[in-house]
Amino acid sequence: MFSLRPIGYVKSPYKTTEEVPKGLGAQHNAEGVLEILPELEAGLTDIEGFSHLIVLWVFDHQIVDGKTEFELLGTPPNDDRPHGVFATRSPRRPNPIGLTVVELLRREGRRLHVRGVDMLDGTPVLDIKPYLSNIPAEKLQRGWLAQAEARQKK
Amino acid sequence: MFSLRPIGYVKSPYKTTEEVPKGLGAQHNAEGVLEILPELEAGLTDIEGFSHLIVLWVFDHQIVDGKTEFELLGTPPNDDRPHGVFATRSPRRPNPIGLTVVELLRREGRRLHVRGVDMLDGTPVLDIKPYLSNIPAEKLQRGWLAQAEARQKK
């Protein structure tokens, strides 16, 4: 359909997928840096005012010879039963795009220092968008994840 | 980097960009349908339990001959001054990927009836992810958007 180009890369403390916290109650407090390409730095103008950013990135470890393998049903690390890929955050998706909400700690030129990275070091970034609003808590339902959490508490 | 493939298409009441509500206080209550390809229907398993979904899609009107034009600085419809593209939801992005949070009303097989579409009819969908959590309201800062809203109220 169209060619994606990285707008930058993630600097992360995680070098392998095994190091990334997973499962119920996993905390994502790791600090990292989103390093944007020099020619795109103007696109960061006024980003400092936002406390949180939505980062789209590539599960590039899922891509082999330009092709991606995916699983329509998979058992996530935080449950013991399978769910559809579109009801999970599995990396094995038809389009291997990851999404992470990070807290913006500070900007240094084309480097955004952020908290909450769960990407590997060197991950290509596709897009950054401001986080603008929440879903009202009383309206939010979290499906199988809420059920898995309830089972774990028993 | 890798080839994107649509996982489905949006059925929306909006046929042209002019029809989509824009600007401060714009309400996105339009109902639409995310129609997933038949061969990917199994990927929707258990999605019914989630009240809200994150939809990634393509600003396909921005793509001409496989190329995308983008603006690093642009003035959004809800402000009178320019901001960096990564601090806005502008369609004229280096990677023309849109993101919309929708409310899942019901599922009928491979059709997800949703509220809150702001895409045009026929828009290709790239991914659907469950909406899992909010940023605590007291921690959320909304930069230039909050300033523009404050100016409008005066």
mmCIF file of C-alpha atoms in Angstrom:
data_model
loop_
_atom_site.group_PDB
_atom_site.id
_atom_site.type_symbol
_atom_site.label_atom_id
_atom_site.label_comp_id
_atom_site.label_asym_id
_atom_site.label_seq_id
_atom_site.Cartn_x
_atom_site.Cartn_y
_atom_site.Cartn_z
ATOM 1 C CA MET A 1 0.000 0.000 0.000
ATOM 2 C CA PHE A 2 2.681 2.462 0.961
ATOM 3 C CA SER A 3 6.230 2.454 2.216
ATOM 4 C CA LEU A 4 6.858 3.052 5.857
ATOM 5 C CA ARG A 5 9.945 4.914 6.930
ATOM 6 C CA PRO A 6 11.313 5.116 10.448
ATOM 7 C CA ILE A 7 11.045 8.611 11.889
ATOM 8 C CA GLY A 8 13.613 7.618 14.505
ATOM 9 C CA TYR A 9 14.723 4.871 16.847
ATOM 10 C CA VAL A 10 14.203 3.847 20.456
ATOM 11 C CA LYS A 11 17.017 3.757 22.980
ATOM 12 C CA SER A 12 15.883 1.236 25.537
ATOM 13 C CA PRO A 13 17.492 -0.692 28.399
ATOM 14 C CA TYR A 14 16.006 -3.882 26.910
ATOM 15 C CA LYS A 15 18.216 -5.798 24.490
ATOM 16 C CA THR A 16 16.128 -8.981 24.236
ATOM 17 C CA THR A 17 12.397 -9.684 24.429
ATOM 18 C CA GLU A 18 12.976 -11.830 27.529
ATOM 19 C CA GLU A 19 14.004 -8.712 29.461
ATOM 20 C CA VAL A 20 10.756 -6.837 28.854
ATOM 21 C CA PRO A 21 8.335 -7.189 31.807
ATOM 22 C CA LYS A 22 5.293 -9.210 30.768
ATOM 23 C CA GLY A 23 2.189 -10.701 32.291
ATOM 24 C CA LEU A 24 -0.427 -9.448 34.728
ATOM 25 C CA GLY A 25 0.663 -6.477 36.775
ATOM 26 C CA ALA A 26 3.828 -5.968 34.727
ATOM 27 C CA GLN A 27 5.204 -2.507 35.411
ATOM 28 C CA HIS A 28 6.562 -0.445 32.562
ATOM 29 C CA ASN A 29 8.608 2.222 34.268
ATOM 30 C CA ALA A 30 11.789 1.857 32.268
ATOM 31 C CA GLU A 31 13.245 5.079 30.955
ATOM 32 C CA GLY A 32 14.396 5.416 27.402
ATOM 33 C CA VAL A 33 14.903 7.891 24.609
ATOM 34 C CA LEU A 34 13.038 8.403 21.356
ATOM 35 C CA GLU A 35 15.688 9.715 19.002
ATOM 36 C CA ILE A 36 14.095 11.417 16.015
ATOM 37 C CA LEU A 37 15.910 11.835 12.710
ATOM 38 C CA PRO A 38 17.602 15.247 12.382
ATOM 39 C CA GLU A 39 15.594 16.200 9.291
ATOM 40 C CA LEU A 40 12.315 15.649 11.169
ATOM 41 C CA GLU A 41 13.164 17.596 14.333
ATOM 42 C CA ALA A 42 10.841 20.487 13.432
ATOM 43 C CA GLY A 43 7.965 18.038 13.736
ATOM 44 C CA LEU A 44 8.558 17.958 17.505
ATOM 45 C CA THR A 45 7.712 21.660 17.929
ATOM 46 C CA ASP A 46 5.511 22.199 21.020
ATOM 47 C CA ILE A 47 5.568 18.530 22.007
ATOM 48 C CA GLU A 48 7.023 19.540 25.391
ATOM 49 C CA GLY A 49 3.583 20.610 26.587
ATOM 50 C CA PHE A 50 2.204 17.081 26.546
ATOM 51 C CA SER A 51 2.746 14.807 29.509
ATOM 52 C CA HIS A 52 2.052 11.616 27.576
ATOM 53 C CA LEU A 53 2.665 10.463 24.025
ATOM 54 C CA ILE A 54 1.401 7.603 21.896
ATOM 55 C CA VAL A 55 4.300 5.920 20.131
ATOM 56 C CA LEU A 56 3.754 3.673 17.112
ATOM 57 C CA TRP A 57 6.664 1.409 16.321
ATOM 58 C CA VAL A 58 7.631 -1.723 14.438
ATOM 59 C CA PHE A 59 7.901 -5.223 15.876
ATOM 60 C CA ASP A 60 10.885 -5.568 13.573
ATOM 61 C CA HIS A 61 11.965 -8.889 15.097
ATOM 62 C CA GLN A 62 8.769 -10.345 13.609
ATOM 63 C CA ILE A 63 9.839 -9.470 10.081
ATOM 64 C CA VAL A 64 11.963 -11.981 8.201
ATOM 65 C CA ASP A 65 12.846 -11.352 4.557
ATOM 66 C CA GLY A 66 10.225 -8.606 4.436
ATOM 67 C CA LYS A 67 7.469 -10.960 5.545
ATOM 68 C CA THR A 68 5.648 -11.181 8.822
ATOM 69 C CA GLU A 69 4.265 -14.259 10.491
ATOM 70 C CA PHE A 70 1.199 -13.838 12.588
ATOM 71 C CA GLU A 71 -1.165 -15.913 14.684
ATOM 72 C CA LEU A 72 -4.886 -15.245 14.667
ATOM 73 C CA LEU A 73 -5.249 -16.975 18.028
ATOM 74 C CA GLY A 74 -2.619 -16.901 20.719
ATOM 75 C CA THR A 75 -2.238 -17.301 24.463
ATOM 76 C CA PRO A 76 -0.807 -14.107 25.950
ATOM 77 C CA PRO A 77 1.677 -14.157 28.854
ATOM 78 C CA ASN A 78 -0.991 -12.810 31.185
ATOM 79 C CA ASP A 79 -3.544 -15.579 30.684
ATOM 80 C CA ASP A 80 -3.721 -19.324 30.308
ATOM 81 C CA ARG A 81 -6.226 -19.398 27.455
ATOM 82 C CA PRO A 82 -6.097 -18.232 23.836
ATOM 83 C CA HIS A 83 -7.623 -15.016 22.504
ATOM 84 C CA GLY A 84 -7.900 -13.401 19.108
ATOM 85 C CA VAL A 85 -4.906 -11.337 18.073
ATOM 86 C CA PHE A 86 -7.043 -8.175 17.813
ATOM 87 C CA ALA A 87 -8.117 -8.668 21.435
ATOM 88 C CA THR A 88 -4.471 -8.802 22.588
ATOM 89 C CA ARG A 89 -1.258 -6.821 22.273
ATOM 90 C CA SER A 90 0.570 -9.808 20.731
ATOM 91 C CA PRO A 91 3.529 -8.941 18.471
ATOM 92 C CA ARG A 92 2.445 -11.641 16.005
ATOM 93 C CA ARG A 93 -0.057 -9.385 14.214
ATOM 94 C CA PRO A 94 -0.959 -9.127 10.509
ATOM 95 C CA ASN A 95 0.640 -5.665 10.528
ATOM 96 C CA PRO A 96 3.463 -5.755 13.084
ATOM 97 C CA ILE A 97 2.855 -2.310 14.557
ATOM 98 C CA GLY A 98 3.281 -1.804 18.276
ATOM 99 C CA LEU A 99 1.741 0.942 20.385
ATOM 100 C CA THR A 100 3.088 2.253 23.653
ATOM 101 C CA VAL A 101 1.919 5.195 25.747
ATOM 102 C CA VAL A 102 4.912 6.849 27.376
ATOM 103 C CA GLU A 103 5.355 9.733 29.789
ATOM 104 C CA LEU A 104 7.423 12.561 28.352
ATOM 105 C CA LEU A 105 10.080 13.482 30.916
ATOM 106 C CA ARG A 106 11.937 16.088 28.908
ATOM 107 C CA ARG A 107 13.018 17.023 25.420
ATOM 108 C CA GLU A 108 16.603 17.645 24.407
ATOM 109 C CA GLY A 109 16.525 18.769 20.810
ATOM 110 C CA ARG A 110 15.541 15.753 18.754
ATOM 111 C CA ARG A 111 15.740 13.405 21.754
ATOM 112 C CA LEU A 112 12.652 12.735 23.815
ATOM 113 C CA HIS A 113 13.406 11.288 27.229
ATOM 114 C CA VAL A 114 10.447 9.147 28.210
ATOM 115 C CA ARG A 115 9.284 6.719 30.903
ATOM 116 C CA GLY A 116 7.408 3.543 30.150
ATOM 117 C CA VAL A 117 9.287 2.022 27.247
ATOM 118 C CA ASP A 118 8.584 -1.635 26.536
ATOM 119 C CA MET A 119 10.336 -1.739 23.176
ATOM 120 C CA LEU A 120 13.726 -3.241 22.491
ATOM 121 C CA ASP A 121 16.776 -1.088 21.968
ATOM 122 C CA GLY A 122 17.003 0.030 18.346
ATOM 123 C CA THR A 123 13.289 -0.368 17.578
ATOM 124 C CA PRO A 124 12.187 1.767 14.607
ATOM 125 C CA VAL A 125 9.606 4.422 15.497
ATOM 126 C CA LEU A 126 6.840 5.091 12.954
ATOM 127 C CA ASP A 127 4.892 7.893 14.555
ATOM 128 C CA ILE A 128 4.388 9.949 17.686
ATOM 129 C CA LYS A 129 1.007 11.433 18.563
ATOM 130 C CA PRO A 130 -0.081 13.470 21.561
ATOM 131 C CA TYR A 131 -2.185 11.620 24.135
ATOM 132 C CA LEU A 132 -5.269 13.799 24.337
ATOM 133 C CA SER A 133 -7.979 12.174 26.398
ATOM 134 C CA ASN A 134 -9.069 9.241 28.496
ATOM 135 C CA ILE A 135 -12.095 7.032 28.264
ATOM 136 C CA PRO A 136 -14.318 7.710 31.307
ATOM 137 C CA ALA A 137 -13.343 5.033 33.848
ATOM 138 C CA GLU A 138 -16.937 4.008 34.481
ATOM 139 C CA LYS A 139 -17.352 3.197 30.781
ATOM 140 C CA LEU A 140 -14.206 1.149 30.320
ATOM 141 C CA GLN A 141 -14.514 -2.656 30.160
ATOM 142 C CA ARG A 142 -11.416 -4.777 29.795
ATOM 143 C CA GLY A 143 -12.746 -8.183 28.724
ATOM 144 C CA TRP A 144 -10.592 -11.255 29.198
ATOM 145 C CA LEU A 145 -7.851 -9.204 30.842
ATOM 146 C CA ALA A 146 -10.118 -8.205 33.726
ATOM 147 C CA GLN A 147 -11.211 -11.852 34.043
ATOM 148 C CA ALA A 148 -7.608 -13.072 34.107
ATOM 149 C CA GLU A 149 -6.768 -10.514 36.786
ATOM 150 C CA ALA A 150 -9.768 -11.601 38.866
ATOM 151 C CA ARG A 151 -8.717 -15.262 38.621
ATOM 152 C CA GLN A 152 -5.202 -14.412 39.727
ATOM 153 C CA LYS A 153 -6.462 -12.595 42.836
ATOM 154 C CA LYS A 154 -8.378 -15.668 44.049
ATOM 155 C CA MET B 1 10.629 -1.828 5.706
ATOM 156 C CA PHE B 2 7.661 -4.086 5.375
ATOM 157 C CA SER B 3 4.445 -4.289 3.418
ATOM 158 C CA LEU B 4 1.260 -3.255 5.088
ATOM 159 C CA ARG B 5 -1.929 -5.054 4.247
ATOM 160 C CA PRO B 6 -5.417 -3.910 5.146
ATOM 161 C CA ILE B 7 -7.071 -6.200 7.676
ATOM 162 C CA GLY B 8 -10.421 -4.712 6.703
ATOM 163 C CA TYR B 9 -12.237 -1.520 5.844
ATOM 164 C CA VAL B 10 -14.298 1.144 7.601
ATOM 165 C CA LYS B 11 -17.942 1.759 6.809
ATOM 166 C CA SER B 12 -18.495 5.346 7.787
ATOM 167 C CA PRO B 13 -21.194 7.978 7.221
ATOM 168 C CA TYR B 14 -18.436 10.373 6.060
ATOM 169 C CA LYS B 15 -17.707 10.413 2.334
ATOM 170 C CA THR B 16 -15.465 13.493 2.259
ATOM 171 C CA THR B 17 -13.032 15.011 4.727
ATOM 172 C CA GLU B 18 -15.192 18.152 4.910
ATOM 173 C CA GLU B 19 -17.953 16.131 6.582
ATOM 174 C CA VAL B 20 -15.793 14.963 9.499
ATOM 175 C CA PRO B 21 -16.275 17.147 12.609
ATOM 176 C CA LYS B 22 -13.091 19.080 13.355
ATOM 177 C CA GLY B 23 -11.842 21.739 15.717
ATOM 178 C CA LEU B 24 -12.199 22.351 19.425
ATOM 179 C CA GLY B 25 -15.049 20.497 21.044
ATOM 180 C CA ALA B 26 -15.731 18.424 17.932
ATOM 181 C CA GLN B 27 -17.895 15.467 18.866
ATOM 182 C CA HIS B 28 -17.156 12.073 17.377
ATOM 183 C CA ASN B 29 -20.317 10.117 17.996
ATOM 184 C CA ALA B 30 -20.849 8.806 14.490
ATOM 185 C CA GLU B 31 -21.562 5.113 14.241
ATOM 186 C CA GLY B 32 -19.801 2.944 11.741
ATOM 187 C CA VAL B 33 -18.652 -0.586 11.073
ATOM 188 C CA LEU B 34 -15.187 -2.111 10.991
ATOM 189 C CA GLU B 35 -15.501 -4.908 8.470
ATOM 190 C CA ILE B 36 -12.656 -7.393 8.882
ATOM 191 C CA LEU B 37 -11.536 -9.675 6.056
ATOM 192 C CA PRO B 38 -13.171 -13.122 6.227
ATOM 193 C CA GLU B 39 -9.818 -14.926 6.532
ATOM 194 C CA LEU B 40 -8.929 -12.867 9.625
ATOM 195 C CA GLU B 41 -12.208 -13.278 11.524
ATOM 196 C CA ALA B 42 -10.675 -15.674 14.068
ATOM 197 C CA GLY B 43 -8.478 -12.772 15.194
ATOM 198 C CA LEU B 44 -11.580 -11.112 16.662
ATOM 199 C CA THR B 45 -12.152 -13.923 19.191
ATOM 200 C CA ASP B 46 -13.082 -12.480 22.627
ATOM 201 C CA ILE B 47 -13.024 -8.895 21.404
ATOM 202 C CA GLU B 48 -16.644 -8.524 22.541
ATOM 203 C CA GLY B 49 -15.508 -8.135 26.154
ATOM 204 C CA PHE B 50 -13.798 -4.822 25.510
ATOM 205 C CA SER B 51 -15.807 -1.626 25.582
ATOM 206 C CA HIS B 52 -13.236 0.401 23.630
ATOM 207 C CA LEU B 53 -10.810 -0.384 20.842
ATOM 208 C CA ILE B 54 -7.819 1.386 19.357
ATOM 209 C CA VAL B 55 -8.058 1.391 15.576
ATOM 210 C CA LEU B 56 -5.022 2.053 13.396
ATOM 211 C CA TRP B 57 -5.844 3.001 9.842
ATOM 212 C CA VAL B 58 -4.425 4.617 6.728
ATOM 213 C CA PHE B 59 -4.865 8.236 5.673
ATOM 214 C CA ASP B 60 -5.079 6.817 2.166
ATOM 215 C CA HIS B 61 -6.143 10.148 0.641
ATOM 216 C CA GLN B 62 -2.662 11.407 1.532
ATOM 217 C CA ILE B 63 -0.988 8.786 -0.648
ATOM 218 C CA VAL B 64 -0.465 9.600 -4.308
ATOM 219 C CA ASP B 65 1.469 7.176 -6.508
ATOM 220 C CA GLY B 66 2.661 5.349 -3.399
ATOM 221 C CA LYS B 67 4.154 8.510 -1.926
ATOM 222 C CA THR B 68 3.026 10.619 0.966
ATOM 223 C CA GLU B 69 3.381 14.328 1.404
ATOM 224 C CA PHE B 70 3.786 15.607 4.904
ATOM 225 C CA GLU B 71 4.261 18.885 6.730
ATOM 226 C CA LEU B 72 6.559 19.126 9.726
ATOM 227 C CA LEU B 73 4.726 22.241 10.914
ATOM 228 C CA GLY B 74 1.049 22.828 10.429
ATOM 229 C CA THR B 75 -1.826 24.792 11.881
ATOM 230 C CA PRO B 76 -4.540 22.420 13.080
ATOM 231 C CA PRO B 77 -8.252 23.243 12.732
ATOM 232 C CA ASN B 78 -8.513 23.752 16.488
ATOM 233 C CA ASP B 79 -5.871 26.452 16.812
ATOM 234 C CA ASP B 80 -4.639 29.560 15.032
ATOM 235 C CA ARG B 81 -0.923 28.859 15.351
ATOM 236 C CA PRO B 82 1.342 26.158 13.936
ATOM 237 C CA HIS B 83 2.603 23.127 15.842
ATOM 238 C CA GLY B 84 4.903 20.237 15.036
ATOM 239 C CA VAL B 85 3.236 17.322 13.281
ATOM 240 C CA PHE B 86 4.121 14.955 16.147
ATOM 241 C CA ALA B 87 2.298 17.284 18.561
ATOM 242 C CA THR B 88 -0.878 17.119 16.448
ATOM 243 C CA ARG B 89 -3.183 14.571 14.864
ATOM 244 C CA SER B 90 -2.601 16.018 11.381
ATOM 245 C CA PRO B 91 -3.078 13.590 8.474
ATOM 246 C CA ARG B 92 0.013 15.008 6.753
ATOM 247 C CA ARG B 93 2.440 12.801 8.689
ATOM 248 C CA PRO B 94 5.666 11.080 7.560
ATOM 249 C CA ASN B 95 3.848 7.759 8.000
ATOM 250 C CA PRO B 96 0.175 8.384 7.213
ATOM 251 C CA ILE B 97 -1.251 6.226 9.992
ATOM 252 C CA GLY B 98 -4.346 7.404 11.812
ATOM 253 C CA LEU B 99 -5.478 6.351 15.276
ATOM 254 C CA THR B 100 -9.014 6.436 16.578
ATOM 255 C CA VAL B 101 -10.417 5.123 19.844
ATOM 256 C CA VAL B 102 -13.915 3.783 19.265
ATOM 257 C CA GLU B 103 -16.579 2.314 21.508
ATOM 258 C CA LEU B 104 -17.523 -1.244 20.561
ATOM 259 C CA LEU B 105 -21.311 -1.443 20.376
ATOM 260 C CA ARG B 106 -21.637 -5.026 19.184
ATOM 261 C CA ARG B 107 -20.029 -7.665 17.050
ATOM 262 C CA GLU B 108 -21.771 -9.456 14.226
ATOM 263 C CA GLY B 109 -19.348 -12.062 12.946
ATOM 264 C CA ARG B 110 -16.563 -10.179 11.230
ATOM 265 C CA ARG B 111 -18.347 -6.845 11.542
ATOM 266 C CA LEU B 112 -17.681 -4.623 14.532
ATOM 267 C CA HIS B 113 -20.326 -1.965 15.066
ATOM 268 C CA VAL B 114 -18.641 0.969 16.731
ATOM 269 C CA ARG B 115 -19.294 4.547 17.850
ATOM 270 C CA GLY B 116 -16.831 7.356 17.359
ATOM 271 C CA VAL B 117 -15.615 6.912 13.812
ATOM 272 C CA ASP B 118 -13.829 9.884 12.276
ATOM 273 C CA MET B 119 -12.514 8.055 9.231
ATOM 274 C CA LEU B 120 -13.888 8.280 5.731
ATOM 275 C CA ASP B 121 -15.976 5.522 4.233
ATOM 276 C CA GLY B 122 -13.748 2.848 2.736
ATOM 277 C CA THR B 123 -10.676 3.659 4.849
ATOM 278 C CA PRO B 124 -8.278 0.692 5.107
ATOM 279 C CA VAL B 125 -7.823 -0.624 8.649
ATOM 280 C CA LEU B 126 -4.323 -1.760 9.667
ATOM 281 C CA ASP B 127 -4.829 -3.002 13.188
ATOM 282 C CA ILE B 128 -7.229 -3.219 16.104
ATOM 283 C CA LYS B 129 -5.984 -3.351 19.681
ATOM 284 C CA PRO B 130 -7.900 -3.485 22.957
ATOM 285 C CA TYR B 131 -7.974 -0.257 24.954
ATOM 286 C CA LEU B 132 -6.596 -1.361 28.295
ATOM 287 C CA SER B 133 -5.968 1.575 30.577
ATOM 288 C CA ASN B 134 -6.153 5.313 31.096
ATOM 289 C CA ILE B 135 -3.530 7.781 32.149
ATOM 290 C CA PRO B 136 -4.450 9.083 35.633
ATOM 291 C CA ALA B 137 -6.326 12.335 35.006
ATOM 292 C CA GLU B 138 -4.222 14.294 37.478
ATOM 293 C CA LYS B 139 -1.089 13.374 35.510
ATOM 294 C CA LEU B 140 -2.363 14.253 32.040
ATOM 295 C CA GLN B 141 -1.205 17.506 30.440
ATOM 296 C CA ARG B 142 -2.492 18.470 27.033
ATOM 297 C CA GLY B 143 -0.098 21.196 25.872
ATOM 298 C CA TRP B 144 -1.156 23.586 23.152
ATOM 299 C CA LEU B 145 -4.588 21.992 22.945
ATOM 300 C CA ALA B 146 -5.428 22.961 26.524
ATOM 301 C CA GLN B 147 -4.142 26.474 25.799
ATOM 302 C CA ALA B 148 -6.249 26.777 22.656
ATOM 303 C CA GLU B 149 -9.325 25.622 24.587
ATOM 304 C CA ALA B 150 -8.629 28.167 27.333
ATOM 305 C CA ARG B 151 -8.304 30.980 24.764
ATOM 306 C CA GLN B 152 -11.599 29.990 23.165
ATOM 307 C CA LYS B 153 -13.428 30.144 26.483
ATOM 308 C CA LYS B 154 -12.375 33.748 27.096
#
